[in-house]
Amino acid sequence: MDRHPQHAWSRVLVIAAAAAVATQCTPSRPESRRSGGAVQSDLAVAAQKTYVAPGDLDEYYMFSSGGHSGQVYVYGLPSMRHLSTIPVFTPYPATGYGFDDDSKKMLGDLTWGDAHHPALSETKGDYDGRWLFINEMNGRIARIDLRDFKTKQILGPVPNLHGNHASSFVTPNSEYAMMASRFSRPVPQRPVGVDKYATEYKGIIAGVKIEPTSGEMSLAWQILMPPFDYDLGDAGKLASDGWMFFTSYNTERATGKLEVTASQRDRDYIAAVDWKAAERAIAEGKFDTIDGVKVIDPKKVPGIVYLLPCGKSPHGVDVAPNGNWIVGSGKLQGVTTVFNFEKIQTAIRNKDFTGEEDGIPVLKYESIKDAEVPVGLGPLHTQFGTDNWAYTSLFVDSAIAKWKLGTWEVVDKAPMSYSIGHLSAAEGDTVSPDGNYLVGLNKLSHGRHLSVGPSQPESSQLVDITEEKMKLIYDAFTEPEPHYAQIIKADKVKPIEVYPKEENKHPMAVWDVAQAGVTRNGKNVLVKMVAVRSTLTPTDFEVQAGDQVTVAITNVEQTTDELHGFGLLDYNINVVIDPGETKTVTFTAKKSGVFAYYCTNFCSALHQEMQGYMVVK
Ligand code: K7E
Ligand code: CUA
């Protein structure tokens, strides 16, 4: 099916319009240049590449981490239009998330999370459009279902592992999502003074098993690691399938002012984990149970983890599309290091080690590296395009470097405004990246938009990578705080329009206003409510002060976007129910008096009439 019926046609119109603009260019615009006989300014070219006409659809979705907002932002590319916000670790009144019983229970005691790395589910190393996973620092991973763009599960906080930053990267067939501790601490958790850090504190690397049909996550195993700070990760693919890679800093095992104490060594490590060997060890019972988790100690079970020395305080580690090159970026260096997986395997076989850390062998740097690529200052993350092109973000240089895998030549640099962290290429984490677009996810943006006070928006900059030279073509702004994002072809995602009535198995669902009403069982009151344009039935109900009240609301609409809300004033309740959905909200009727409830989501000309009263006696 053609999802973009108007696309080609509207592009033609845009090109014509852009060319017309180009001929009337004001003097302040960049110089015109000649291309294919027609005079077009760079601006017109950029406009034509990013313009998606009204009614037309984008070619890609971008799922962008919202950092400590605890949310995921959804963009369309190339328009860079913000399409929706998916609340994950934070309540969000706009969708009622964190107010109804189920989402409240999922959030638990934590109403914030620091989300960093979204990971689309994969089949054979390619995004399959089923789920999106995302980690957060309080030891959790969430699963969002791309059928309805909603958070369905939050796993954790998991025991033993503290500060889950190197996460949620998934393996090529979504066998596992990954977790690792940024902050080491005593395992099992107990109060031990920081002076015992080097010997008593431990890092943890974990594998989270993903059930192949439901996507349900469960903590499968953990590995006890030296007390380094594990930072980023990536799963092996093709040549390196079966492996996971994690960068670490503070291999000095220092405490206090880490900016000084943890930057002493010239090299830190990338931990390479053979997750299939970890699975075998668990199956053979070679683990200790700590706080209910199966934990492997590499000192007792060799052959599971190896350490690859990597240039000073590495941040990102990124596995190239062919799986054989592993790119590690030392943020305090001017080069990025490319390791060769075959060489790593040979070094392991030959025991080409230079030492060990807590029983884990350290491989010889010279034996496993293919190149040190002089990309520029402060390399953080690398993404991949077509034809072995690689793109590395440079935080200190505030730029993106384009270079070639295999020849290692750096061919171009594009400045970013300003201070780029992550970057994301179209299908850039898969075995077959698309090229086309690259987005710089920048920490700063000042002066590039109308001022909104001391806290400026963060910026996402769209870069055209179809030609030899990278070209900045659009600035988009966002709320705090971008970390990683992933970009997937739009036609791989197949969202539903409504929740079909026949799929609603909720025990408290009512589809007929005749079945709506109030039942009492001791102090427990159940209100079964039907929401349909433009009445909330029942239109009033009575309870006694101190009753525990459950309101179960079914939105019986089967028309897309016909949402209804249930806002209960003075009770801090706002539930939003999508067409075909049933949601419950439970509360104690503490305050007596009369309280209005009403539909919070505009639904019809008589939306304002969609209201009722709760009387608490
Ligand atoms: Cu992936 Cu921002 Cu958490 Cu790099 S981190 S920038
Ligand atoms: Cu229902 Cu507004």
CSV table of N, CA and C in Angstrom, one decimal, residues 248-388:
chain,number,residue,atom,x,y,z
A,248,SER,N,33.4,1.8,29.6
A,248,SER,CA,33.5,2.1,31.1
A,248,SER,C,34.5,3.2,31.2
A,249,TYR,N,34.3,4.1,32.3
A,249,TYR,CA,35.3,5.0,32.7
A,249,TYR,C,35.6,4.8,34.2
A,250,ASN,N,36.4,5.7,34.7
A,250,ASN,CA,36.9,5.5,36.1
A,250,ASN,C,37.3,4.0,36.4
A,251,THR,N,38.2,3.5,35.5
A,251,THR,CA,38.8,2.3,35.7
A,251,THR,C,40.0,2.4,36.8
A,252,GLU,N,40.2,3.7,37.1
A,252,GLU,CA,41.1,4.0,38.3
A,252,GLU,C,40.5,3.6,39.6
A,253,ARG,N,39.2,3.3,39.6
A,253,ARG,CA,38.4,3.0,40.8
A,253,ARG,C,38.5,4.1,41.8
A,254,ALA,N,38.4,5.3,41.3
A,254,ALA,CA,38.6,6.4,42.2
A,254,ALA,C,37.2,6.9,42.8
A,255,THR,N,37.3,7.7,43.8
A,255,THR,CA,36.1,8.4,44.3
A,255,THR,C,36.4,9.9,44.5
A,256,GLY,N,35.4,10.6,44.9
A,256,GLY,CA,35.6,12.1,45.1
A,256,GLY,C,35.5,12.8,43.8
A,257,LYS,N,36.5,13.7,43.6
A,257,LYS,CA,36.4,14.6,42.4
A,257,LYS,C,36.8,13.8,41.1
A,258,LEU,N,35.8,13.1,40.5
A,258,LEU,CA,36.1,12.2,39.4
A,258,LEU,C,36.7,12.9,38.2
A,259,GLU,N,36.4,14.2,38.0
A,259,GLU,CA,36.9,14.9,36.9
A,259,GLU,C,38.5,14.9,36.9
A,260,VAL,N,39.0,14.8,38.1
A,260,VAL,CA,40.5,14.7,38.2
A,260,VAL,C,40.9,13.2,38.4
A,261,THR,N,40.3,12.6,39.4
A,261,THR,CA,40.8,11.3,39.9
A,261,THR,C,40.5,10.2,38.9
A,262,ALA,N,39.4,10.4,38.0
A,262,ALA,CA,39.1,9.3,37.1
A,262,ALA,C,39.6,9.5,35.7
A,263,SER,N,40.5,10.5,35.6
A,263,SER,CA,41.1,10.7,34.2
A,263,SER,C,42.6,10.5,34.2
A,264,GLN,N,43.1,9.7,35.1
A,264,GLN,CA,44.5,9.5,35.2
A,264,GLN,C,45.1,8.5,34.2
A,265,ARG,N,44.3,7.5,33.9
A,265,ARG,CA,44.9,6.5,33.0
A,265,ARG,C,44.7,6.9,31.6
A,266,ASP,N,45.6,6.4,30.7
A,266,ASP,CA,45.5,6.7,29.3
A,266,ASP,C,44.4,5.9,28.6
A,267,ARG,N,44.2,4.8,29.2
A,267,ARG,CA,43.2,3.9,28.6
A,267,ARG,C,42.2,3.4,29.7
A,268,ASP,N,40.9,3.4,29.3
A,268,ASP,CA,39.9,2.7,30.1
A,268,ASP,C,39.5,1.5,29.3
A,269,TYR,N,38.3,0.9,29.5
A,269,TYR,CA,38.0,-0.3,28.9
A,269,TYR,C,36.6,-0.3,28.2
A,270,ILE,N,36.6,-1.2,27.2
A,270,ILE,CA,35.3,-1.6,26.7
A,270,ILE,C,35.1,-3.1,27.2
A,271,ALA,N,34.0,-3.4,27.9
A,271,ALA,CA,33.8,-4.8,28.3
A,271,ALA,C,33.0,-5.5,27.2
A,272,ALA,N,33.6,-6.6,26.7
A,272,ALA,CA,32.9,-7.4,25.7
A,272,ALA,C,32.3,-8.6,26.4
A,273,VAL,N,31.0,-8.8,26.3
A,273,VAL,CA,30.3,-9.9,27.0
A,273,VAL,C,29.8,-10.9,25.9
A,274,ASP,N,30.1,-12.1,26.1
A,274,ASP,CA,29.6,-13.2,25.3
A,274,ASP,C,28.3,-13.7,25.9
A,275,TRP,N,27.2,-13.1,25.4
A,275,TRP,CA,25.9,-13.4,26.2
A,275,TRP,C,25.4,-14.8,26.0
A,276,LYS,N,25.8,-15.4,24.9
A,276,LYS,CA,25.4,-16.8,24.7
A,276,LYS,C,26.2,-17.7,25.8
A,277,ALA,N,27.4,-17.3,26.1
A,277,ALA,CA,28.2,-18.1,27.1
A,277,ALA,C,27.5,-17.8,28.5
A,278,ALA,N,27.0,-16.6,28.7
A,278,ALA,CA,26.4,-16.2,30.0
A,278,ALA,C,25.1,-17.1,30.1
A,279,GLU,N,24.4,-17.2,29.0
A,279,GLU,CA,23.2,-18.1,29.0
A,279,GLU,C,23.5,-19.5,29.4
A,280,ARG,N,24.6,-20.0,28.8
A,280,ARG,CA,25.0,-21.4,29.1
A,280,ARG,C,25.4,-21.6,30.6
A,281,ALA,N,26.2,-20.6,31.1
A,281,ALA,CA,26.6,-20.6,32.5
A,281,ALA,C,25.3,-20.7,33.4
A,282,ILE,N,24.3,-19.9,33.1
A,282,ILE,CA,23.1,-19.9,33.9
A,282,ILE,C,22.4,-21.3,33.8
A,283,ALA,N,22.4,-21.8,32.6
A,283,ALA,CA,21.7,-23.1,32.4
A,283,ALA,C,22.5,-24.2,33.2
A,284,GLU,N,23.8,-24.0,33.3
A,284,GLU,CA,24.6,-25.0,34.0
A,284,GLU,C,24.7,-24.8,35.5
A,285,GLY,N,23.9,-23.8,36.0
A,285,GLY,CA,23.9,-23.5,37.4
A,285,GLY,C,25.1,-22.8,37.9
A,286,LYS,N,25.9,-22.2,37.1
A,286,LYS,CA,27.2,-21.5,37.5
A,286,LYS,C,26.9,-20.1,37.9
A,287,PHE,N,26.1,-19.9,39.0
A,287,PHE,CA,25.8,-18.5,39.4
A,287,PHE,C,25.5,-18.5,40.9
A,288,ASP,N,25.6,-17.3,41.5
A,288,ASP,CA,25.2,-17.1,42.9
A,288,ASP,C,23.8,-16.4,42.8
A,289,THR,N,23.0,-16.6,43.8
A,289,THR,CA,21.7,-15.8,43.8
A,289,THR,C,21.9,-14.7,44.8
A,290,ILE,N,21.9,-13.5,44.3
A,290,ILE,CA,22.1,-12.3,45.1
A,290,ILE,C,20.8,-11.5,45.0
A,291,ASP,N,20.1,-11.3,46.2
A,291,ASP,CA,18.9,-10.5,46.2
A,291,ASP,C,17.9,-11.0,45.1
A,292,GLY,N,17.8,-12.3,45.0
A,292,GLY,CA,16.9,-12.9,44.1
A,292,GLY,C,17.3,-13.0,42.7
A,293,VAL,N,18.5,-12.5,42.3
A,293,VAL,CA,18.9,-12.5,40.9
A,293,VAL,C,20.1,-13.5,40.7
A,294,LYS,N,20.1,-14.1,39.5
A,294,LYS,CA,21.2,-15.0,39.2
A,294,LYS,C,22.4,-14.2,38.7
A,295,VAL,N,23.4,-14.2,39.5
A,295,VAL,CA,24.6,-13.4,39.3
A,295,VAL,C,25.8,-14.3,39.0
A,296,ILE,N,26.4,-14.0,37.8
A,296,ILE,CA,27.6,-14.7,37.4
A,296,ILE,C,28.9,-14.0,37.9
A,297,ASP,N,29.8,-14.6,38.5
A,297,ASP,CA,31.1,-14.0,38.9
A,297,ASP,C,32.1,-14.5,37.9
A,298,PRO,N,32.7,-13.6,37.1
A,298,PRO,CA,33.6,-14.0,36.0
A,298,PRO,C,34.9,-14.6,36.6
A,299,LYS,N,35.2,-14.3,37.9
A,299,LYS,CA,36.3,-14.9,38.5
A,299,LYS,C,36.1,-16.4,38.6
A,300,LYS,N,34.9,-16.9,38.9
A,300,LYS,CA,34.6,-18.3,39.0
A,300,LYS,C,34.2,-18.9,37.7
A,301,VAL,N,33.7,-18.1,36.7
A,301,VAL,CA,33.2,-18.6,35.4
A,301,VAL,C,34.0,-17.9,34.3
A,302,PRO,N,35.1,-18.3,33.9
A,302,PRO,CA,35.9,-17.6,32.9
A,302,PRO,C,35.2,-17.8,31.5
A,303,GLY,N,35.6,-16.9,30.6
A,303,GLY,CA,35.2,-17.0,29.2
A,303,GLY,C,33.9,-16.3,28.9
A,304,ILE,N,33.5,-15.4,29.8
A,304,ILE,CA,32.2,-14.7,29.6
A,304,ILE,C,32.5,-13.2,29.3
A,305,VAL,N,33.4,-12.6,30.0
A,305,VAL,CA,33.7,-11.2,29.8
A,305,VAL,C,35.2,-11.0,29.5
A,306,TYR,N,35.5,-10.1,28.6
A,306,TYR,CA,36.9,-9.6,28.3
A,306,TYR,C,36.9,-8.1,28.3
A,307,LEU,N,38.1,-7.6,28.6
A,307,LEU,CA,38.2,-6.1,28.6
A,307,LEU,C,39.1,-5.6,27.4
A,308,LEU,N,38.6,-4.7,26.6
A,308,LEU,CA,39.3,-4.1,25.5
A,308,LEU,C,39.8,-2.8,25.9
A,309,PRO,N,41.1,-2.5,26.0
A,309,PRO,CA,41.6,-1.2,26.3
A,309,PRO,C,41.1,-0.2,25.3
A,310,CYS,N,40.6,1.0,25.7
A,310,CYS,CA,40.1,2.0,24.8
A,310,CYS,C,40.5,3.4,25.3
A,311,GLY,N,40.9,4.3,24.3
A,311,GLY,CA,41.3,5.6,24.6
A,311,GLY,C,40.5,6.4,25.6
A,312,LYS,N,41.1,6.9,26.5
A,312,LYS,CA,40.7,7.7,27.7
A,312,LYS,C,39.2,8.1,27.8
A,313,SER,N,38.7,7.6,28.9
A,313,SER,CA,37.3,7.8,29.2
A,313,SER,C,36.3,7.7,28.0
A,314,PRO,N,36.2,6.5,27.5
A,314,PRO,CA,35.3,6.4,26.3
A,314,PRO,C,33.8,6.7,26.7
A,315,HIS,N,33.1,7.2,25.7
A,315,HIS,CA,31.7,7.4,25.9
A,315,HIS,C,30.9,6.3,25.1
A,316,GLY,N,30.7,6.7,23.8
A,316,GLY,CA,29.9,5.7,23.0
A,316,GLY,C,30.7,4.5,22.5
A,317,VAL,N,30.0,3.4,22.3
A,317,VAL,CA,30.6,2.3,21.6
A,317,VAL,C,29.5,1.9,20.6
A,318,ASP,N,29.9,1.7,19.3
A,318,ASP,CA,28.9,1.5,18.3
A,318,ASP,C,29.4,0.5,17.3
A,319,VAL,N,28.5,-0.5,17.1
A,319,VAL,CA,28.9,-1.7,16.2
A,319,VAL,C,28.5,-1.3,14.8
A,320,ALA,N,29.4,-1.4,13.9
A,320,ALA,CA,29.2,-1.1,12.5
A,320,ALA,C,28.2,-2.1,11.9
A,321,PRO,N,27.5,-1.7,10.8
A,321,PRO,CA,26.5,-2.6,10.2
A,321,PRO,C,26.9,-4.0,9.9
A,322,ASN,N,28.2,-4.2,9.5
A,322,ASN,CA,28.7,-5.6,9.2
A,322,ASN,C,29.0,-6.4,10.5
A,323,GLY,N,29.0,-5.7,11.6
A,323,GLY,CA,29.2,-6.3,12.9
A,323,GLY,C,30.7,-6.6,13.2
A,324,ASN,N,31.6,-6.4,12.2
A,324,ASN,CA,33.0,-6.7,12.5
A,324,ASN,C,33.8,-5.5,13.1
A,325,TRP,N,33.3,-4.3,12.9
A,325,TRP,CA,34.0,-3.2,13.4
A,325,TRP,C,33.2,-2.6,14.7
A,326,ILE,N,34.0,-2.4,15.7
A,326,ILE,CA,33.4,-1.8,16.9
A,326,ILE,C,34.1,-0.5,17.2
A,327,VAL,N,33.3,0.6,17.2
A,327,VAL,CA,33.9,1.9,17.2
A,327,VAL,C,33.7,2.4,18.7
A,328,GLY,N,34.9,2.7,19.3
A,328,GLY,CA,34.9,3.3,20.7
A,328,GLY,C,35.4,4.7,20.7
A,329,SER,N,34.6,5.6,21.2
A,329,SER,CA,35.1,7.0,21.2
A,329,SER,C,35.5,7.5,22.6
A,330,GLY,N,36.8,7.8,22.7
A,330,GLY,CA,37.3,8.3,24.0
A,330,GLY,C,37.1,9.8,24.0
A,331,LYS,N,36.2,10.3,24.9
A,331,LYS,CA,35.8,11.7,24.8
A,331,LYS,C,36.9,12.6,25.2
A,332,LEU,N,38.0,12.2,25.8
A,332,LEU,CA,39.1,13.1,26.1
A,332,LEU,C,40.2,12.9,25.1
A,333,GLN,N,39.9,12.5,23.9
A,333,GLN,CA,40.9,12.2,22.9
A,333,GLN,C,40.5,13.0,21.6
A,334,GLY,N,41.3,12.9,20.6
A,334,GLY,CA,41.0,13.5,19.3
A,334,GLY,C,40.8,12.4,18.3
A,335,VAL,N,40.8,11.2,18.7
A,335,VAL,CA,40.6,10.1,17.8
A,335,VAL,C,39.5,9.1,18.3
A,336,THR,N,38.9,8.4,17.4
A,336,THR,CA,38.0,7.3,17.7
A,336,THR,C,38.7,6.0,17.3
A,337,THR,N,38.5,5.0,18.2
A,337,THR,CA,39.3,3.8,17.9
A,337,THR,C,38.3,2.7,17.3
A,338,VAL,N,38.8,2.1,16.3
A,338,VAL,CA,38.0,1.0,15.6
A,338,VAL,C,38.6,-0.3,16.0
A,339,PHE,N,37.9,-1.2,16.6
A,339,PHE,CA,38.3,-2.5,16.9
A,339,PHE,C,37.8,-3.5,15.9
A,340,ASN,N,38.5,-4.6,15.7
A,340,ASN,CA,38.2,-5.6,14.7
A,340,ASN,C,37.7,-6.9,15.5
A,341,PHE,N,36.5,-7.3,15.3
A,341,PHE,CA,35.9,-8.4,16.0
A,341,PHE,C,36.7,-9.7,15.8
A,342,GLU,N,37.1,-9.9,14.5
A,342,GLU,CA,37.9,-11.2,14.2
A,342,GLU,C,39.2,-11.2,15.0
A,343,LYS,N,39.8,-10.0,15.1
A,343,LYS,CA,41.1,-9.9,15.8
A,343,LYS,C,40.8,-10.1,17.3
A,344,ILE,N,39.7,-9.6,17.8
A,344,ILE,CA,39.3,-9.9,19.2
A,344,ILE,C,39.2,-11.4,19.5
A,345,GLN,N,38.5,-12.1,18.6
A,345,GLN,CA,38.4,-13.5,18.7
A,345,GLN,C,39.7,-14.2,18.7
A,346,THR,N,40.6,-13.8,17.8
A,346,THR,CA,41.9,-14.4,17.7
A,346,THR,C,42.7,-14.2,19.0
A,347,ALA,N,42.7,-12.9,19.5
A,347,ALA,CA,43.4,-12.6,20.7
A,347,ALA,C,42.9,-13.4,21.9
A,348,ILE,N,41.6,-13.7,21.9
A,348,ILE,CA,41.0,-14.5,23.0
A,348,ILE,C,41.5,-15.9,22.9
A,349,ARG,N,41.5,-16.5,21.6
A,349,ARG,CA,42.0,-17.8,21.4
A,349,ARG,C,43.4,-18.0,21.8
A,350,ASN,N,44.2,-17.0,21.4
A,350,ASN,CA,45.7,-17.0,21.7
A,350,ASN,C,46.1,-16.6,23.1
A,351,LYS,N,45.1,-16.2,23.9
A,351,LYS,CA,45.3,-15.7,25.2
A,351,LYS,C,46.3,-14.5,25.2
A,352,ASP,N,46.1,-13.6,24.2
A,352,ASP,CA,46.9,-12.5,24.0
A,352,ASP,C,46.5,-11.4,25.0
A,353,PHE,N,46.8,-11.6,26.3
A,353,PHE,CA,46.4,-10.8,27.3
A,353,PHE,C,47.5,-9.9,27.9
A,354,THR,N,47.2,-8.7,28.4
A,354,THR,CA,48.3,-7.9,29.1
A,354,THR,C,48.1,-7.9,30.6
A,355,GLY,N,47.0,-8.5,31.1
A,355,GLY,CA,46.8,-8.4,32.5
A,355,GLY,C,45.3,-8.8,32.8
A,356,GLU,N,44.9,-8.5,34.0
A,356,GLU,CA,43.5,-8.8,34.3
A,356,GLU,C,43.0,-7.8,35.3
A,357,GLU,N,41.7,-7.7,35.4
A,357,GLU,CA,41.0,-6.9,36.4
A,357,GLU,C,40.0,-7.7,37.1
A,358,ASP,N,40.2,-8.0,38.4
A,358,ASP,CA,39.3,-8.9,39.2
A,358,ASP,C,39.0,-10.2,38.4
A,359,GLY,N,40.0,-10.8,37.8
A,359,GLY,CA,39.9,-12.1,37.1
A,359,GLY,C,39.4,-12.0,35.7
A,360,ILE,N,39.2,-10.8,35.2
A,360,ILE,CA,38.7,-10.6,33.8
A,360,ILE,C,39.9,-10.2,32.9
A,361,PRO,N,40.2,-11.1,31.9
A,361,PRO,CA,41.4,-10.8,31.1
A,361,PRO,C,41.3,-9.5,30.3
A,362,VAL,N,42.4,-8.8,30.2
A,362,VAL,CA,42.5,-7.6,29.4
A,362,VAL,C,43.3,-7.9,28.1
A,363,LEU,N,42.7,-7.7,27.0
A,363,LEU,CA,43.3,-8.0,25.7
A,363,LEU,C,44.3,-7.0,25.3
A,364,LYS,N,45.3,-7.4,24.5
A,364,LYS,CA,46.3,-6.5,24.1
A,364,LYS,C,45.8,-5.5,23.0
A,365,TYR,N,45.9,-4.2,23.3
A,365,TYR,CA,45.3,-3.2,22.5
A,365,TYR,C,45.8,-3.3,21.0
A,366,GLU,N,47.1,-3.4,20.8
A,366,GLU,CA,47.7,-3.4,19.5
A,366,GLU,C,47.2,-4.6,18.7
A,367,SER,N,46.8,-5.7,19.4
A,367,SER,CA,46.4,-6.9,18.6
A,367,SER,C,44.9,-6.8,18.1
A,368,ILE,N,44.2,-5.9,18.7
A,368,ILE,CA,42.7,-6.0,18.4
A,368,ILE,C,42.2,-4.7,17.6
A,369,LYS,N,43.0,-3.7,17.5
A,369,LYS,CA,42.5,-2.5,16.9
A,369,LYS,C,42.9,-2.5,15.4
A,370,ASP,N,42.0,-1.9,14.6
A,370,ASP,CA,42.2,-1.7,13.2
A,370,ASP,C,42.7,-0.3,12.9
A,371,ALA,N,42.2,0.7,13.6
A,371,ALA,CA,42.6,2.1,13.3
A,371,ALA,C,42.3,3.0,14.4
A,372,GLU,N,43.0,4.1,14.4
A,372,GLU,CA,42.6,5.3,15.3
A,372,GLU,C,42.3,6.4,14.3
A,373,VAL,N,41.1,6.7,14.2
A,373,VAL,CA,40.6,7.7,13.2
A,373,VAL,C,40.6,9.1,13.8
A,374,PRO,N,41.4,10.1,13.2
A,374,PRO,CA,41.5,11.4,13.7
A,374,PRO,C,40.2,12.3,13.4
A,375,VAL,N,39.1,11.9,14.1
A,375,VAL,CA,37.8,12.6,13.8
A,375,VAL,C,37.7,14.0,14.3
A,376,GLY,N,38.4,14.3,15.4
A,376,GLY,CA,38.3,15.7,15.9
A,376,GLY,C,38.1,15.6,17.4
A,377,LEU,N,37.9,16.7,18.1
A,377,LEU,CA,37.9,16.7,19.6
A,377,LEU,C,36.6,16.4,20.2
A,378,GLY,N,36.8,15.5,21.2
A,378,GLY,CA,35.6,15.1,22.0
A,378,GLY,C,34.6,14.2,21.3
A,379,PRO,N,35.1,13.1,20.7
A,379,PRO,CA,34.2,12.2,20.0
A,379,PRO,C,33.3,11.5,21.0
A,380,LEU,N,32.0,11.5,20.7
A,380,LEU,CA,31.1,10.8,21.7
A,380,LEU,C,30.4,9.6,21.1
A,381,HIS,N,29.7,9.8,20.0
A,381,HIS,CA,28.8,8.7,19.4
A,381,HIS,C,29.0,8.6,17.9
A,382,THR,N,28.9,7.4,17.4
A,382,THR,CA,29.0,7.2,16.0
A,382,THR,C,27.7,6.5,15.4
A,383,GLN,N,27.3,7.0,14.3
A,383,GLN,CA,26.2,6.4,13.5
A,383,GLN,C,26.6,6.0,12.1
A,384,PHE,N,25.9,5.2,11.5
A,384,PHE,CA,26.3,4.7,10.2
A,384,PHE,C,25.3,5.0,9.1
A,385,GLY,N,25.9,5.1,7.9
A,385,GLY,CA,25.1,5.4,6.7
A,385,GLY,C,25.3,4.3,5.7
A,386,THR,N,25.1,4.6,4.4
A,386,THR,CA,25.3,3.6,3.4
A,386,THR,C,26.8,3.6,3.0
A,387,ASP,N,27.2,2.6,2.2
A,387,ASP,CA,28.6,2.5,1.7
A,387,ASP,C,29.7,2.7,2.7
A,388,ASN,N,29.5,2.2,3.9
A,388,ASN,CA,30.6,2.2,4.9
A,388,ASN,C,30.9,3.6,5.5
